[in-house]
Amino acid sequence: MFKRQLVLEDGTSFIGKGFGSDRQISGEVVFNTGMTGYQEILSDPSYCGQLVTMTYPLIGNYGINRDDFESITPSVHGLIVKEACDSPSNYRSEETLDRFLKAHDIPGLAGIDTRKLTRLIRNHGTMRGLFTSADHPVTDALQLLEQQKVFSNHVERVSTVKPYVVPGRGRRIVLVDFGMKHGILRELTKRNCHITVVPYHYSAEKIRRLKPEGVMLSNGPGDPKHVQLAIQMIKEIISDIPIFGICLGHQLIALACGANTEKLRFGHRGSNHPVKDLQTGKTVMTSQNHGYTVTKESLADTDLELTQIALNDGTVEGLTHIRFPTFSVQYHPESSPGPEDTYQLFDRFIANIDAHIPAENKEEERCQSVLI
C-alpha cells in the first residue's frame, strides 16, 4: 500500500493508506451505515460520482464474488474505510477488495478515522472531496478541487445506451433505466415478466409503441430535476399505464405530479432504515441510498397521497396517486443489500396491472391459457 490523502472542500484533510487504483479523483463524500453488502454498494449505479465512506470498521473480510453485483461496471468514484481486509475468508470469495478496485480503476483510502469523517458530514452536510497524494499541499488540492467540473449528468452516464429485452411470458413491463440495480430485474423475472429495458430519455411515444402493461421507473444517481425528459414522459403516460417508481423514480413521479424535491443534509444510505406505513401502522426495515427527498409540504396541491414516512426524520418514503394506478417508494424493495421486508411491492405492481387490464383482454388471456 501507499499513502493517500483525502482533502475536503472545507479544508479538512485525512492521510491514510491508499489501495485499489492510484489515480487522483474527486467526488461527493457520503457515508453508508451498512455492516455488510459492500460489494452491492460498490456496484450500485446510484453511487455514481461519489466517494463512499463505510461506517462499519472492517470492509473486504468476505471478499468479492460473482453473484452479488448490482451492475456490470461500478460507477462509484472511490471507497473510504477504516480497515481494508487483505485476506478474506468466505467460500464464495474469488478476489480481494483491493484487486477488485484495481481492476475497475477505483481508488480506495484506508486507515483514517471514519468516525470523525462521518461526524463532519453529519454536522456540515455532504461535501466534495479529492483523493490525492499524501504530500500534495492542502491549499493546492483545494484549488484543484474548485477547478474540477461538477457533473450533473450522472443518469446519462449510468443508463443503458440502447433498449434490450429480458424475455418472459408474463406481464409486459417497460423498465426505464436511470441507473438500475440488477435486483429490480431479479424481482420482475421472478414474476415471469417480459421486460424491455430502455434508456432514461425514452419518450412517451416510444414507450407506448412497446405496448407495455406496466412501467417501472428505476433508481439512479443525482438530482431528479436534472432528468427533465423523464419528467415530461411520466406526465404523458401516467393516466394510461400503471407505474411503479423506486428511489429516483419515486422522486420523478412526484415532480411530474407537481410536487417538489430538495437535497437532504447528508442523505439516507444504509440497510436498516425504519419506515412506517401510514395506512397499516406497521413499520418495516428498508435499504436506502438517496441524497434527495420529496418535499412533504409540496404534496398539498397534488393528486399524490403520502403513504409512508421515514421514522428517523419524518421524510417522505411512499406515495400513491389518488386517480391513477401509480405508486412509488423512496427506499429499495429489491434490497441487495438489506432486509427483504418489502418484496411484496412488486406483487402490488403486478396486481395494479391486472386490475387495469380491460375485461375482454383478460378473457382472451384465459382462453389462450386453456388452449396451452
Short mmCIF file of C-alpha atoms in Angstrom, two decimals:
data_model
loop_
_atom_site.label_atom_id
_atom_site.label_comp_id
_atom_site.label_asym_id
_atom_site.label_seq_id
_atom_site.Cartn_x
_atom_site.Cartn_y
_atom_site.Cartn_z
CA MET A 1 0.00 0.00 0.00
CA PHE A 2 0.98 3.66 -0.41
CA LYS A 3 -0.03 6.86 1.36
CA ARG A 4 -3.09 8.74 0.07
CA GLN A 5 -4.79 11.94 1.17
CA LEU A 6 -8.45 12.95 1.21
CA VAL A 7 -8.99 16.71 1.11
CA LEU A 8 -12.50 18.04 1.79
CA GLU A 9 -13.75 21.32 0.40
CA ASP A 10 -13.78 22.85 3.90
CA GLY A 11 -10.01 22.32 4.13
CA THR A 12 -10.09 19.22 6.36
CA SER A 13 -7.65 16.54 5.27
CA PHE A 14 -7.14 12.88 6.16
CA ILE A 15 -3.99 10.90 5.35
CA GLY A 16 -4.13 7.12 5.27
CA LYS A 17 -3.19 4.08 3.21
CA GLY A 18 -4.11 4.01 -0.43
CA PHE A 19 -5.37 0.81 -2.08
CA GLY A 20 -7.09 -0.02 -5.33
CA SER A 21 -6.33 2.36 -8.21
CA ASP A 22 -3.67 5.04 -7.78
CA ARG A 23 -5.46 7.71 -9.77
CA GLN A 24 -6.44 11.15 -8.46
CA ILE A 25 -10.19 11.72 -8.41
CA SER A 26 -12.84 13.90 -6.81
CA GLY A 27 -16.44 13.30 -5.81
CA GLU A 28 -19.16 13.95 -3.26
CA VAL A 29 -18.18 12.38 0.08
CA VAL A 30 -21.07 10.40 1.62
CA PHE A 31 -21.37 7.64 4.22
CA ASN A 32 -23.17 4.29 4.32
CA THR A 33 -24.11 2.68 7.66
CA GLY A 34 -24.47 -0.91 6.39
CA MET A 35 -22.50 -3.59 8.24
CA THR A 36 -22.47 -5.88 5.19
CA GLY A 37 -23.12 -5.57 1.47
CA TYR A 38 -20.08 -3.57 0.41
CA GLN A 39 -19.98 -5.37 -2.96
CA GLU A 40 -23.57 -4.37 -3.76
CA ILE A 41 -22.83 -0.83 -2.59
CA LEU A 42 -19.76 -0.56 -4.82
CA SER A 43 -21.75 -1.81 -7.83
CA ASP A 44 -24.87 0.33 -7.22
CA PRO A 45 -25.05 2.90 -10.08
CA SER A 46 -26.74 5.37 -7.70
CA TYR A 47 -23.29 6.00 -6.19
CA CYS A 48 -22.02 7.46 -9.46
CA GLY A 49 -19.76 10.45 -8.72
CA GLN A 50 -19.41 9.73 -5.01
CA LEU A 51 -16.66 8.79 -2.57
CA VAL A 52 -18.40 6.35 -0.23
CA THR A 53 -17.36 6.12 3.42
CA MET A 54 -18.24 2.85 5.13
CA THR A 55 -19.00 3.41 8.83
CA TYR A 56 -18.52 -0.28 9.67
CA PRO A 57 -14.80 -0.55 10.54
CA LEU A 58 -13.79 -3.73 8.66
CA ILE A 59 -14.52 -3.97 4.94
CA GLY A 60 -13.47 -6.68 2.50
CA ASN A 61 -13.46 -9.54 5.02
CA TYR A 62 -15.64 -11.83 2.87
CA GLY A 63 -14.05 -10.83 -0.42
CA ILE A 64 -15.69 -10.33 -3.82
CA ASN A 65 -17.78 -12.94 -5.63
CA ARG A 66 -19.54 -13.20 -8.98
CA ASP A 67 -23.09 -13.36 -7.57
CA ASP A 68 -23.58 -10.13 -5.63
CA PHE A 69 -23.07 -7.46 -8.30
CA GLU A 70 -25.82 -4.91 -8.92
CA SER A 71 -24.33 -3.69 -12.22
CA ILE A 72 -21.73 -4.84 -14.72
CA THR A 73 -19.43 -1.83 -14.31
CA PRO A 74 -19.17 0.02 -10.97
CA SER A 75 -19.77 3.78 -11.12
CA VAL A 76 -18.62 4.77 -7.62
CA HIS A 77 -15.68 7.17 -7.69
CA GLY A 78 -13.93 5.96 -4.54
CA LEU A 79 -14.15 3.98 -1.30
CA ILE A 80 -13.14 5.10 2.21
CA VAL A 81 -12.78 2.55 5.03
CA LYS A 82 -11.23 2.20 8.47
CA GLU A 83 -9.62 -1.14 7.62
CA ALA A 84 -9.44 -2.95 4.27
CA CYS A 85 -9.06 -6.70 4.70
CA ASP A 86 -6.27 -8.27 2.62
CA SER A 87 -7.12 -11.91 3.38
CA PRO A 88 -10.88 -12.52 3.04
CA SER A 89 -12.45 -15.71 4.36
CA ASN A 90 -15.60 -16.92 2.59
CA TYR A 91 -16.30 -19.94 0.43
CA ARG A 92 -17.68 -17.71 -2.35
CA SER A 93 -14.75 -15.28 -2.37
CA GLU A 94 -12.90 -15.06 -5.68
CA GLU A 95 -10.74 -11.98 -5.21
CA THR A 96 -9.84 -9.33 -2.66
CA LEU A 97 -11.39 -5.90 -2.41
CA ASP A 98 -8.07 -4.33 -3.42
CA ARG A 99 -7.83 -6.45 -6.55
CA PHE A 100 -11.43 -5.65 -7.50
CA LEU A 101 -10.87 -1.90 -7.14
CA LYS A 102 -7.67 -2.07 -9.19
CA ALA A 103 -9.48 -3.95 -11.98
CA HIS A 104 -12.11 -1.22 -12.19
CA ASP A 105 -9.73 1.73 -11.68
CA ILE A 106 -11.42 2.78 -8.42
CA PRO A 107 -9.20 4.32 -5.71
CA GLY A 108 -9.60 3.45 -2.03
CA LEU A 109 -8.44 5.01 1.23
CA ALA A 110 -7.95 3.05 4.46
CA GLY A 111 -6.60 3.70 7.94
CA ILE A 112 -8.30 7.02 8.64
CA ASP A 113 -10.75 7.94 11.41
CA THR A 114 -14.01 7.21 9.61
CA ARG A 115 -16.00 8.16 12.73
CA LYS A 116 -14.57 11.68 12.58
CA LEU A 117 -15.28 11.91 8.85
CA THR A 118 -18.86 10.73 9.37
CA ARG A 119 -19.42 13.28 12.14
CA LEU A 120 -18.13 16.03 9.85
CA ILE A 121 -20.61 15.05 7.14
CA ARG A 122 -23.48 14.80 9.63
CA ASN A 123 -22.67 18.24 11.09
CA HIS A 124 -21.85 20.13 7.90
CA GLY A 125 -23.65 18.12 5.24
CA THR A 126 -22.15 16.27 2.28
CA MET A 127 -19.03 17.88 0.84
CA ARG A 128 -16.90 17.37 -2.22
CA GLY A 129 -13.56 15.73 -1.66
CA LEU A 130 -10.38 14.94 -3.57
CA PHE A 131 -8.21 11.83 -3.44
CA THR A 132 -4.62 12.94 -3.99
CA SER A 133 -1.06 12.15 -2.92
CA ALA A 134 -0.14 12.46 0.75
CA ASP A 135 2.42 15.22 0.05
CA HIS A 136 0.05 17.36 -2.03
CA PRO A 137 -0.37 20.74 -0.23
CA VAL A 138 -3.94 21.21 1.00
CA THR A 139 -4.18 24.72 -0.49
CA ASP A 140 -3.23 23.41 -3.92
CA ALA A 141 -5.63 20.48 -3.56
CA LEU A 142 -8.47 22.89 -2.68
CA GLN A 143 -7.71 24.98 -5.74
CA LEU A 144 -7.70 21.87 -7.91
CA LEU A 145 -10.98 20.70 -6.36
CA GLU A 146 -12.57 24.06 -7.10
CA GLN A 147 -11.43 23.95 -10.72
CA GLN A 148 -12.75 20.46 -11.40
CA LYS A 149 -16.09 20.28 -13.11
CA VAL A 150 -19.09 19.08 -11.11
CA PHE A 151 -21.02 16.68 -13.32
CA SER A 152 -24.81 16.95 -13.37
CA ASN A 153 -25.46 14.23 -15.98
CA HIS A 154 -24.93 11.23 -13.71
CA VAL A 155 -28.05 9.46 -15.02
CA GLU A 156 -26.81 9.79 -18.58
CA ARG A 157 -23.52 8.21 -17.57
CA VAL A 158 -25.07 5.09 -15.97
CA SER A 159 -28.22 4.49 -18.05
CA THR A 160 -28.26 1.89 -20.81
CA VAL A 161 -27.46 3.27 -24.26
CA LYS A 162 -29.85 1.05 -26.21
CA PRO A 163 -33.06 -0.84 -25.32
CA TYR A 164 -32.81 -4.57 -24.65
CA VAL A 165 -35.23 -7.35 -23.72
CA VAL A 166 -35.25 -9.81 -20.83
CA PRO A 167 -37.87 -12.28 -22.12
CA GLY A 168 -40.70 -13.77 -20.13
CA ARG A 169 -44.27 -14.95 -20.68
CA GLY A 170 -45.93 -12.78 -18.05
CA ARG A 171 -46.84 -9.11 -17.95
CA ARG A 172 -45.11 -6.77 -20.42
CA ILE A 173 -43.05 -4.28 -18.43
CA VAL A 174 -41.01 -1.35 -19.68
CA LEU A 175 -38.22 -0.66 -17.20
CA VAL A 176 -36.79 2.84 -17.58
CA ASP A 177 -33.12 2.66 -16.61
CA PHE A 178 -31.89 5.69 -14.66
CA GLY A 179 -29.09 3.64 -13.09
CA MET A 180 -30.93 0.40 -12.46
CA LYS A 181 -29.82 -2.16 -9.89
CA HIS A 182 -30.00 -5.74 -11.09
CA GLY A 183 -32.12 -6.56 -8.05
CA ILE A 184 -35.08 -4.90 -9.80
CA LEU A 185 -34.64 -7.20 -12.79
CA ARG A 186 -34.39 -10.20 -10.48
CA GLU A 187 -37.70 -9.41 -8.81
CA LEU A 188 -39.51 -8.85 -12.11
CA THR A 189 -38.12 -12.01 -13.69
CA LYS A 190 -39.16 -14.00 -10.60
CA ARG A 191 -42.69 -12.95 -11.55
CA ASN A 192 -42.12 -14.12 -15.14
CA CYS A 193 -42.43 -10.60 -16.57
CA HIS A 194 -41.41 -9.79 -20.12
CA ILE A 195 -39.11 -6.81 -19.56
CA THR A 196 -37.91 -4.22 -22.03
CA VAL A 197 -35.19 -2.04 -20.51
CA VAL A 198 -34.99 1.41 -22.13
CA PRO A 199 -32.70 4.46 -21.71
CA TYR A 200 -33.56 7.33 -19.38
CA HIS A 201 -34.54 9.67 -22.26
CA TYR A 202 -37.02 7.32 -23.95
CA SER A 203 -40.10 9.29 -24.98
CA ALA A 204 -43.71 8.54 -24.09
CA GLU A 205 -44.44 7.79 -27.75
CA LYS A 206 -41.65 5.22 -27.97
CA ILE A 207 -42.77 3.60 -24.72
CA ARG A 208 -46.37 3.32 -25.98
CA ARG A 209 -45.14 1.61 -29.15
CA LEU A 210 -43.79 -1.19 -26.96
CA LYS A 211 -47.36 -1.83 -25.72
CA PRO A 212 -46.40 -2.15 -22.04
CA GLU A 213 -48.89 -3.26 -19.43
CA GLY A 214 -46.82 -1.50 -16.77
CA VAL A 215 -43.86 0.88 -16.50
CA MET A 216 -41.16 0.59 -13.84
CA LEU A 217 -39.03 3.65 -13.03
CA SER A 218 -35.68 2.60 -11.57
CA ASN A 219 -33.32 4.05 -9.03
CA GLY A 220 -30.48 6.30 -10.15
CA PRO A 221 -27.95 8.93 -9.07
CA GLY A 222 -28.09 12.68 -8.67
CA ASP A 223 -30.69 15.42 -8.65
CA PRO A 224 -34.07 14.36 -10.12
CA LYS A 225 -34.59 17.87 -11.52
CA HIS A 226 -31.74 17.21 -13.96
CA VAL A 227 -33.82 14.49 -15.68
CA GLN A 228 -36.40 16.75 -17.32
CA LEU A 229 -37.09 14.45 -20.29
CA ALA A 230 -38.21 11.69 -17.93
CA ILE A 231 -40.48 14.06 -16.00
CA GLN A 232 -42.23 15.01 -19.25
CA MET A 233 -42.53 11.35 -20.26
CA ILE A 234 -44.21 10.48 -16.94
CA LYS A 235 -46.70 13.32 -17.36
CA GLU A 236 -47.75 11.88 -20.71
CA ILE A 237 -48.21 8.22 -19.68
CA ILE A 238 -49.39 8.42 -16.07
CA SER A 239 -53.10 8.40 -16.98
CA ASP A 240 -52.77 5.38 -19.30
CA ILE A 241 -50.30 2.91 -17.83
CA PRO A 242 -49.71 1.60 -14.27
CA ILE A 243 -46.40 2.91 -12.91
CA PHE A 244 -44.14 1.83 -10.04
CA GLY A 245 -41.25 4.13 -9.08
CA ILE A 246 -38.26 3.29 -6.88
CA CYS A 247 -35.88 5.87 -5.35
CA LEU A 248 -35.10 8.34 -8.18
CA GLY A 249 -38.18 7.01 -9.99
CA HIS A 250 -40.22 7.94 -6.92
CA GLN A 251 -38.86 11.50 -6.97
CA LEU A 252 -39.53 11.84 -10.71
CA ILE A 253 -43.17 10.82 -10.22
CA ALA A 254 -43.51 13.50 -7.54
CA LEU A 255 -42.05 16.17 -9.82
CA ALA A 256 -44.26 15.09 -12.72
CA CYS A 257 -47.33 15.46 -10.49
CA GLY A 258 -46.45 18.98 -9.36
CA ALA A 259 -44.61 18.28 -6.09
CA ASN A 260 -41.10 19.45 -5.29
CA THR A 261 -37.82 17.81 -4.21
CA GLU A 262 -34.95 19.05 -2.08
CA LYS A 263 -31.47 17.92 -1.12
CA LEU A 264 -31.01 16.24 2.26
CA ARG A 265 -28.23 17.38 4.58
CA PHE A 266 -26.37 14.08 4.39
CA GLY A 267 -28.81 11.67 2.78
CA HIS A 268 -30.02 8.19 3.71
CA ARG A 269 -27.53 5.43 2.91
CA GLY A 270 -27.72 2.13 4.76
CA SER A 271 -29.64 -1.10 5.20
CA ASN A 272 -31.50 -0.54 8.46
CA HIS A 273 -33.77 2.47 7.93
CA PRO A 274 -37.22 2.13 9.60
CA VAL A 275 -40.22 3.21 7.52
CA LYS A 276 -43.79 3.48 8.79
CA ASP A 277 -46.78 2.66 6.59
CA LEU A 278 -49.43 5.26 7.41
CA GLN A 279 -52.26 3.05 6.14
CA THR A 280 -51.47 -0.06 8.19
CA GLY A 281 -49.47 1.47 11.04
CA LYS A 282 -46.77 -1.16 10.52
CA THR A 283 -43.05 -0.44 10.44
CA VAL A 284 -40.62 -2.15 8.08
CA MET A 285 -36.83 -2.05 7.82
CA THR A 286 -35.54 -0.83 4.48
CA SER A 287 -32.41 -0.43 2.40
CA GLN A 288 -31.84 3.16 1.27
CA ASN A 289 -29.46 5.19 -0.87
CA HIS A 290 -30.50 8.72 -1.78
CA GLY A 291 -29.40 12.29 -1.27
CA TYR A 292 -32.67 13.99 -2.30
CA THR A 293 -36.20 13.73 -0.96
CA VAL A 294 -39.72 14.78 -1.90
CA THR A 295 -40.70 17.93 -0.02
CA LYS A 296 -43.63 16.90 2.17
CA GLU A 297 -45.34 20.32 2.12
CA SER A 298 -45.36 20.36 -1.69
CA LEU A 299 -47.76 17.38 -1.81
CA ALA A 300 -50.71 19.51 -0.62
CA ASP A 301 -51.84 20.70 -4.06
CA THR A 302 -51.19 17.46 -5.94
CA ASP A 303 -53.08 14.21 -6.58
CA LEU A 304 -50.46 12.31 -4.58
CA GLU A 305 -51.23 10.78 -1.19
CA LEU A 306 -48.47 10.35 1.39
CA THR A 307 -48.45 6.66 2.36
CA GLN A 308 -45.13 6.09 4.16
CA ILE A 309 -42.66 8.13 6.20
CA ALA A 310 -39.12 7.65 7.50
CA LEU A 311 -39.19 7.23 11.27
CA ASN A 312 -35.70 8.71 11.68
CA ASP A 313 -36.53 12.13 10.26
CA GLY A 314 -40.15 12.12 9.04
CA THR A 315 -39.27 12.47 5.34
CA VAL A 316 -41.45 11.14 2.52
CA GLU A 317 -40.95 7.41 1.82
CA GLY A 318 -44.07 6.40 -0.11
CA LEU A 319 -46.66 7.95 -2.43
CA THR A 320 -49.83 6.79 -4.18
CA HIS A 321 -51.72 8.62 -6.91
CA ILE A 322 -55.35 9.08 -5.92
CA ARG A 323 -56.72 8.82 -9.50
CA PHE A 324 -54.28 6.68 -11.47
CA PRO A 325 -52.66 3.26 -10.77
CA THR A 326 -49.30 4.79 -9.85
CA PHE A 327 -47.31 4.40 -6.64
CA SER A 328 -43.73 4.82 -5.53
CA VAL A 329 -41.29 4.32 -2.66
CA GLN A 330 -38.10 6.14 -1.76
CA TYR A 331 -36.33 3.02 -0.49
CA HIS A 332 -35.21 -0.16 -2.28
CA PRO A 333 -37.76 -3.01 -2.05
CA GLU A 334 -35.39 -5.16 -4.13
CA SER A 335 -32.91 -4.75 -1.24
CA SER A 336 -29.38 -6.01 -2.05
CA PRO A 337 -28.02 -5.31 0.45
CA GLY A 338 -30.60 -5.11 3.19
CA PRO A 339 -33.79 -6.59 4.62
CA GLU A 340 -36.42 -8.30 2.49
CA ASP A 341 -39.44 -6.80 4.25
CA THR A 342 -40.93 -5.09 1.17
CA TYR A 343 -40.61 -7.54 -1.74
CA GLN A 344 -44.42 -7.66 -1.87
CA LEU A 345 -44.45 -4.21 -3.51
CA PHE A 346 -43.58 -5.93 -6.78
CA ASP A 347 -46.69 -8.10 -6.30
CA ARG A 348 -48.70 -4.94 -5.74
CA PHE A 349 -47.37 -3.59 -9.04
CA ILE A 350 -48.48 -6.74 -10.87
CA ALA A 351 -51.88 -6.56 -9.13
CA ASN A 352 -52.29 -2.96 -10.30
CA ILE A 353 -51.57 -4.10 -13.85
CA ASP A 354 -54.07 -6.97 -13.60
CA ALA A 355 -56.76 -4.61 -12.31
CA HIS A 356 -56.07 -2.12 -15.11
CA ILE A 357 -56.34 -4.62 -17.99
CA PRO A 358 -59.74 -4.48 -19.79
CA ALA A 359 -62.12 -7.39 -19.15
CA GLU A 360 -62.08 -8.52 -22.80
CA ASN A 361 -58.28 -8.83 -22.72
CA LYS A 362 -58.46 -10.93 -19.56
CA GLU A 363 -60.95 -13.27 -21.23
CA GLU A 364 -58.64 -13.61 -24.24
CA GLU A 365 -55.75 -14.49 -21.91
CA ARG A 366 -57.89 -17.08 -20.13
CA CYS A 367 -58.81 -18.74 -23.42
CA GLN A 368 -55.15 -18.82 -24.51
CA SER A 369 -54.14 -20.46 -21.25
CA VAL A 370 -56.81 -23.13 -21.69
CA LEU A 371 -55.55 -23.87 -25.24
CA ILE A 372 -51.98 -24.19 -23.95
#
